[in-house]
Coordinates of C-alpha atoms and ligand atoms in Angstrom, one line a residue:
X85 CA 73.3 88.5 -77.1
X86 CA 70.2 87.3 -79.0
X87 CA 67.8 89.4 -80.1
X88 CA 64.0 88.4 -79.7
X89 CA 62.0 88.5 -83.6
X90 CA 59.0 90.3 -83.2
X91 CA 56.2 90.5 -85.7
X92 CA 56.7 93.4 -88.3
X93 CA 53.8 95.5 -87.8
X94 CA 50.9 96.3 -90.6
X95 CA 51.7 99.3 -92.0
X96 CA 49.6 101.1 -94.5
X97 CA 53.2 101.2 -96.6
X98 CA 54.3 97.8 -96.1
X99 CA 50.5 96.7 -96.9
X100 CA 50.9 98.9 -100.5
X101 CA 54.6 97.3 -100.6
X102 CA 53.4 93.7 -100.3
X103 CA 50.2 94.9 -103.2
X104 CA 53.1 96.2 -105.4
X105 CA 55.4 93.0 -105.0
X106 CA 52.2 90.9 -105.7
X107 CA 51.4 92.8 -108.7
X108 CA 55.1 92.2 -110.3
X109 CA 54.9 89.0 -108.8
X110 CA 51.7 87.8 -110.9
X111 CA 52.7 89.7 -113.9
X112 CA 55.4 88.2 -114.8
X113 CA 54.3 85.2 -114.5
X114 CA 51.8 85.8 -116.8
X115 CA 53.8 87.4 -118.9
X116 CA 56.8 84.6 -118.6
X117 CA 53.8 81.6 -119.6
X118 CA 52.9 79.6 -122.6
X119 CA 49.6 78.4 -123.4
X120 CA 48.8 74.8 -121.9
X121 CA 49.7 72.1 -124.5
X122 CA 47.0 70.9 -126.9
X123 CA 45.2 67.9 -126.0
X124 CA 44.6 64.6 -128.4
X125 CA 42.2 65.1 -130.6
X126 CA 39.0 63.0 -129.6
X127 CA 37.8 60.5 -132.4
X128 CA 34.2 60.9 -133.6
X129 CA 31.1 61.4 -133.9
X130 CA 29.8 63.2 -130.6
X131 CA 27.4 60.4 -128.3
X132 CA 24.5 59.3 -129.6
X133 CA 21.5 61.3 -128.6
X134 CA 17.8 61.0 -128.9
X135 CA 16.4 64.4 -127.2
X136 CA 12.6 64.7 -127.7
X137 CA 11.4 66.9 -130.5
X138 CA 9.9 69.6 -127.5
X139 CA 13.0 69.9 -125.7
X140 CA 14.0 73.7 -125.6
X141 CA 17.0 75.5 -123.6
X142 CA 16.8 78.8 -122.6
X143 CA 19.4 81.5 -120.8
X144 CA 18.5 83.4 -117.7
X145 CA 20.4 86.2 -116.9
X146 CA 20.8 87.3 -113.3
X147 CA 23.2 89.4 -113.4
X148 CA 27.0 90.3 -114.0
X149 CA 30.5 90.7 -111.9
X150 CA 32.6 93.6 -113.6
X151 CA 35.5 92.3 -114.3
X152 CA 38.7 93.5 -116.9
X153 CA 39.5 90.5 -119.7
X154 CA 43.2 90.5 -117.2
X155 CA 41.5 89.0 -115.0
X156 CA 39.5 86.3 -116.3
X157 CA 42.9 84.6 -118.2
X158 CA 46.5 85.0 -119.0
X159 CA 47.1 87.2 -121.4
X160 CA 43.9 89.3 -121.3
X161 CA 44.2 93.0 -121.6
X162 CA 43.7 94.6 -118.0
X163 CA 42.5 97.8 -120.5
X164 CA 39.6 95.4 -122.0
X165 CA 36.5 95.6 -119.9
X166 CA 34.8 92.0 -119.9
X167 CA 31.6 91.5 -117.6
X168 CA 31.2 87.8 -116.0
X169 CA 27.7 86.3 -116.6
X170 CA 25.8 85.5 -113.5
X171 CA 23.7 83.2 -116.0
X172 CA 21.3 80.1 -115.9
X173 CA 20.1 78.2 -118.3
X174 CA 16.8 76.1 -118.3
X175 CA 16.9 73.0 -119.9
X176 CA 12.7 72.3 -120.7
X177 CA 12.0 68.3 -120.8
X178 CA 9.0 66.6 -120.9
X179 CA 10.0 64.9 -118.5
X180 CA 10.8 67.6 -115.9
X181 CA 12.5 71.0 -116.2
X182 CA 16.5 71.3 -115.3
X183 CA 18.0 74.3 -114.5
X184 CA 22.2 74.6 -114.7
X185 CA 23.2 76.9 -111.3
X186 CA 21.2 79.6 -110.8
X187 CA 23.0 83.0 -111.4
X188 CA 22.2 85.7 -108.1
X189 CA 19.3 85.2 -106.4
X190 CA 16.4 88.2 -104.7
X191 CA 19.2 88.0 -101.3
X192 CA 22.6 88.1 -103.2
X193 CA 23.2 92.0 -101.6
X194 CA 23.0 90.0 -98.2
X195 CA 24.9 87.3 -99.5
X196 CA 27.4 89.1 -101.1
X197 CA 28.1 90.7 -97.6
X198 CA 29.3 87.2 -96.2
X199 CA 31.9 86.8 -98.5
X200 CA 35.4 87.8 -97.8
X201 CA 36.3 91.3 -97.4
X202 CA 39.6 91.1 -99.9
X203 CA 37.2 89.6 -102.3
X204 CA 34.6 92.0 -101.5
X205 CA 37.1 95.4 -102.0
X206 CA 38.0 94.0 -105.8
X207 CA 34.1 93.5 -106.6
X208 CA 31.3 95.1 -108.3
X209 CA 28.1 93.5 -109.2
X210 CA 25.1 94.1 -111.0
X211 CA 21.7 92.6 -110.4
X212 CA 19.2 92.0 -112.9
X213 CA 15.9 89.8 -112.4
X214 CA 16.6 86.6 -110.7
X215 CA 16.0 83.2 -111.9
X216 CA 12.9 82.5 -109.4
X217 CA 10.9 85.5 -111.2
X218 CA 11.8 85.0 -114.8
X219 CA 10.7 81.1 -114.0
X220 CA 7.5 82.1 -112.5
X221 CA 6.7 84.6 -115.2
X222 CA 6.9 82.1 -117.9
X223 CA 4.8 79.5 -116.5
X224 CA 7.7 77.1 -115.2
X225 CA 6.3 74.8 -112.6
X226 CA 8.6 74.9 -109.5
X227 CA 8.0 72.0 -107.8
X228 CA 8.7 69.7 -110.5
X229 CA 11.8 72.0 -111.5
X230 CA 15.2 70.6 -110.3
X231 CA 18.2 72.5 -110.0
X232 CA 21.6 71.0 -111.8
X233 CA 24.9 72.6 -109.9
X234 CA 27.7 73.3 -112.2
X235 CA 29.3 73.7 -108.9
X236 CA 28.5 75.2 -105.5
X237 CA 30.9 78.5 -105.7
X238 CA 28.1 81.6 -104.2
X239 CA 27.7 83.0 -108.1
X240 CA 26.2 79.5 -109.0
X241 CA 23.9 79.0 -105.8
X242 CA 22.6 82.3 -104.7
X243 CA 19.2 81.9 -106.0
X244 CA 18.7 78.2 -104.6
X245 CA 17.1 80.3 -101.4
X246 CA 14.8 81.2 -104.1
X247 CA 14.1 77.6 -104.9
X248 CA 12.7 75.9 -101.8
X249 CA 10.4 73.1 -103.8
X250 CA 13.1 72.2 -105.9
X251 CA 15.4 69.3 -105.7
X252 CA 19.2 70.1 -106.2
X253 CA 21.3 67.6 -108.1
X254 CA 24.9 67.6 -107.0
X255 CA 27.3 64.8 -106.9
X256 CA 28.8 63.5 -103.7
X257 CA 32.3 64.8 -103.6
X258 CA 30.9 68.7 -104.1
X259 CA 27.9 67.7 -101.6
X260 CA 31.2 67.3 -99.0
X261 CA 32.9 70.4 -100.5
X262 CA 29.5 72.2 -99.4
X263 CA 30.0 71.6 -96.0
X264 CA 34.0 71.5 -95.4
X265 CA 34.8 74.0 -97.9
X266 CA 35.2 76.8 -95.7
X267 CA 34.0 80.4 -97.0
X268 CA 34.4 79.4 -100.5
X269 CA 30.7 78.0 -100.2
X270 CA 29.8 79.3 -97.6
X271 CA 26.5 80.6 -99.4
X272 CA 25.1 77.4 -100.6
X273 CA 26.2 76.2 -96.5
X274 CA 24.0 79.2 -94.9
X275 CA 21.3 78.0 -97.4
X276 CA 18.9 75.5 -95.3
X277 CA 16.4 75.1 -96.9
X278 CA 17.8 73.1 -100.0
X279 CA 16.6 69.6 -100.8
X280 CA 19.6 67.9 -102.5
X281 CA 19.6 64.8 -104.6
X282 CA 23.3 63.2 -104.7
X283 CA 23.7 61.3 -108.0
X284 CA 26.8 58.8 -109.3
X285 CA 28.2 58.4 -112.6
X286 CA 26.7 55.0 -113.6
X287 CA 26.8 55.6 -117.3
X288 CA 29.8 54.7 -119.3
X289 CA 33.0 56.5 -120.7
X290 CA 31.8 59.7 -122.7
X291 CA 34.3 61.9 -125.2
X292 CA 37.4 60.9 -123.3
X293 CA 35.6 61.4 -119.9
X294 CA 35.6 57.9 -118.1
X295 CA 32.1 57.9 -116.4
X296 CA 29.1 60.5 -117.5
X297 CA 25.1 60.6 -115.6
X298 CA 22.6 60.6 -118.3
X299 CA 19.7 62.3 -116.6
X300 CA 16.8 61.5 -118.5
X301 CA 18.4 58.4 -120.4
X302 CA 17.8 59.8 -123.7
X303 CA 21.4 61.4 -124.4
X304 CA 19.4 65.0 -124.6
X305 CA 21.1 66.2 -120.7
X306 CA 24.4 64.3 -119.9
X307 CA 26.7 64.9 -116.7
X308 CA 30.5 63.6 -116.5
X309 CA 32.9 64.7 -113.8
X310 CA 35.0 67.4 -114.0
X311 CA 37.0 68.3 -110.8
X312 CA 39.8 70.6 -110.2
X313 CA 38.0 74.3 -109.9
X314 CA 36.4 72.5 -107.2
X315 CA 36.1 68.3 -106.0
X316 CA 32.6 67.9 -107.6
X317 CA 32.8 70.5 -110.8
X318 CA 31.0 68.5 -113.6
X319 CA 30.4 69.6 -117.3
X320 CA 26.8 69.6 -118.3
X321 CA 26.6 68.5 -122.3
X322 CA 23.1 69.4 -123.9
X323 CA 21.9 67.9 -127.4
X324 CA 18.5 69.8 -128.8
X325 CA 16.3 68.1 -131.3
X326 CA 18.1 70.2 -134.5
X327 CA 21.3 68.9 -134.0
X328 CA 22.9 71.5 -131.6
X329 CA 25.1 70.5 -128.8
X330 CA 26.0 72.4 -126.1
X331 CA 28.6 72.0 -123.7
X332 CA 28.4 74.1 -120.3
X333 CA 31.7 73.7 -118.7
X334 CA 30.9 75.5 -115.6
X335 CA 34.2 77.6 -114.3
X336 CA 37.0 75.0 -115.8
X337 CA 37.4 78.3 -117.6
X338 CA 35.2 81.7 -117.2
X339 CA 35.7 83.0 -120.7
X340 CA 36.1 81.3 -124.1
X341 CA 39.2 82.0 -124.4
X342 CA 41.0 80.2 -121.3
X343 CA 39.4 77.1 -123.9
X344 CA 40.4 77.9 -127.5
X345 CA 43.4 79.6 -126.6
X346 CA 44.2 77.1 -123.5
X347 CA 45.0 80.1 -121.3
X348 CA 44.3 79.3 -117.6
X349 CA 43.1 81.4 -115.2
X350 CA 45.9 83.9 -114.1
X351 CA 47.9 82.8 -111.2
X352 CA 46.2 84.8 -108.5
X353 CA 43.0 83.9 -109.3
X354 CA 43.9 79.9 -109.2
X355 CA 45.3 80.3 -106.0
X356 CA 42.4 82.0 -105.1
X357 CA 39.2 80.0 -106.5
X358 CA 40.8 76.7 -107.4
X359 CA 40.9 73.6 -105.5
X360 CA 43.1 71.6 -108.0
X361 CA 45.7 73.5 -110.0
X362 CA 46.4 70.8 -112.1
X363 CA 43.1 69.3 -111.9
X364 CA 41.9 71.9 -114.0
X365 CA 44.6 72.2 -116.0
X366 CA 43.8 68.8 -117.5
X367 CA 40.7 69.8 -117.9
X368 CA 41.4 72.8 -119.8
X369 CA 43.2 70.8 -122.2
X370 CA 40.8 67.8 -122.4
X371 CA 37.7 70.5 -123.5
X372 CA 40.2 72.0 -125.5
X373 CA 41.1 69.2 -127.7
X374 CA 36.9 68.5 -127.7
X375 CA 36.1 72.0 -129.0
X376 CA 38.5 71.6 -131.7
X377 CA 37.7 68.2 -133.0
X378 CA 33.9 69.6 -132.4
X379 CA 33.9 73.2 -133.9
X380 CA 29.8 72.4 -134.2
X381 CA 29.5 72.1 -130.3
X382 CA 29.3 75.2 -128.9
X383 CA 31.5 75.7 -125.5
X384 CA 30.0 78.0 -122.7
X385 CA 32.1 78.8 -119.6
X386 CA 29.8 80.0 -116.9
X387 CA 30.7 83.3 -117.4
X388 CA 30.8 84.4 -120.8
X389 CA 28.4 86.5 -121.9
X390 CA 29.0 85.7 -126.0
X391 CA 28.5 82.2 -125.4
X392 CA 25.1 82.4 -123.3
X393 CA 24.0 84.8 -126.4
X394 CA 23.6 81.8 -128.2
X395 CA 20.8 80.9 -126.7
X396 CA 17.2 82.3 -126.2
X397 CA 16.2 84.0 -123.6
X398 CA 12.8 82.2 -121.4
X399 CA 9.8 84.7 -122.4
X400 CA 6.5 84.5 -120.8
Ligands
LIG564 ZN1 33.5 78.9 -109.4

């Protein structure tokens, strides 16, 4: 006689087993990894750049996740409180102003309510002024502003609702990734009122990346393609008229030290935010081996507070 399977049924104890067994789980394997291999070292100098003597950059805070320095890459101590920026940062051109993502927006306690509750239960947030306010309070014209995405994950477009008159740059494959990508953008999705502008790479191989999109054509705001954390992730590199580059690499990594310690983010978290596990793997080691054949070029992952402190913050 066969006996019929039936579903095991939820219990609150077989829910707090399976949490337990997860934990262990994702432990050791962070515990049982290595740091990702080193990449080649890329030749020099950095491009050529001719930004014009005006050009300024500026952070915006919005904002911050709390998270614990476990969570944002292997090896991180789980006792170590380390907030996540919600941060953007204003590129100021003569040609036209570019902002990179745009931290939490004036409806992100709304917003934050459509995202998954498992994500939700593991999540606090702080607000602080959003972008829209700090631009208008220093005098930034809107309607010539235009919004650069990093990529379209709901920390990175909240405040585009914010941002009606402005064009948002975005390349094709994360323009798709908008609007198949399920509840993992579903923010930047339930967002109508956003004007994108799909660009290509036309511009030529740049520090080991094969294609880059030079936005003003003066080497000062230069875009190359970086997919794995999602399709269309790109890494925005920034060169100011004294020298200083800046490389924001968006969430290849979300602190500075899933970079100069090549420790990717742990294996929950991949499965949970990344599209391409190896994807960004290759890219972790790629920026990697730039950051250490660069030490000038400063590295800032999208959510790490010590690296946006390197930069001003936009003041009436
Ligand atoms: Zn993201």
């Amino acid at each position: 006689m066969t006996r019929r399977w039936r579903r095991p049924r939820l219990t609150p104890a077989r829910l707090a087993f399976a949490g337990i067994l997860l934990a262990v789980v994702a432990l050791l394997r962070t515990c049982l990894a290595a740091p990702l291999p080193p990449g080649a070292p890329i030749a020099g100098p950095l491009p050529d750049a001719s930004p014009p003597p005006t050009l300024a950059l500026y952070q915006l805070p919005t904002g911050v996740v709390h998270r614990r320095a476990s969570s944002a890459y292997r090896g991180g101590s789980f006792f170590e409180t380390r907030d996540s920026a919600a941060t953007a940062a204003l590129v100021r051109h003569p040609n036209g102003d570019v902002l990179i993502d745009t931290g939490f927006g004036r409806s992100i306690d709304a917003q934050f309510a459509q995202l998954p509750l498992a994500f939700r239960a593991i999540t606090t947030y702080e607000r602080a002024r959003p972008a829209v306010d700090q631009l208008r309070e220093a005098g930034v014209e809107l309607r010539g502003l235009r919004v650069l995405l990093t990529h379209a994950h709901w920390d990175h477009t909240s405040g585009l609702v914010d941002l009606p008159e402005s064009g948002v740059l975005v390349t094709a494959e994360e323009r798709r990734f908008i609007e198949e990508g399920g509840v993992r953008t579903v923010i930047a999705r339930s967002t109508p009122s956003v004007r994108y502008e799909e660009y290509g790479f036309e511009g030529g191989p740049y520090l080991g990346y094969p294609k880059s999109h030079d936005v003003f054509g003066d080497g000062s705001l230069v875009v190359v393609p970086a997919p794995g954390h999602t399709p269309g992730s790109v890494i925005v590199f920034v060169s100011l008229p004294r020298g200083q580059r800046y490389a924001f690499i968006g969430d290849l990594a979300w602190q500075r030290e899933g970079v100069f310690e090549r420790e990717e983010r742990p294996w929950v978290w991949r499965l949970a935010v990344d599209s391409d596990e190896e994807g960004v793997r290759a890219g972790l080691v790629h920026i990697s081996a730039i950051a250490s054949s660069f030490p000038a070029l400063t590295i800032v992952p999208a959510h790490d507070l010590r690296a946006f402190a390197t930069l001003p913050l936009l003041r009436p």
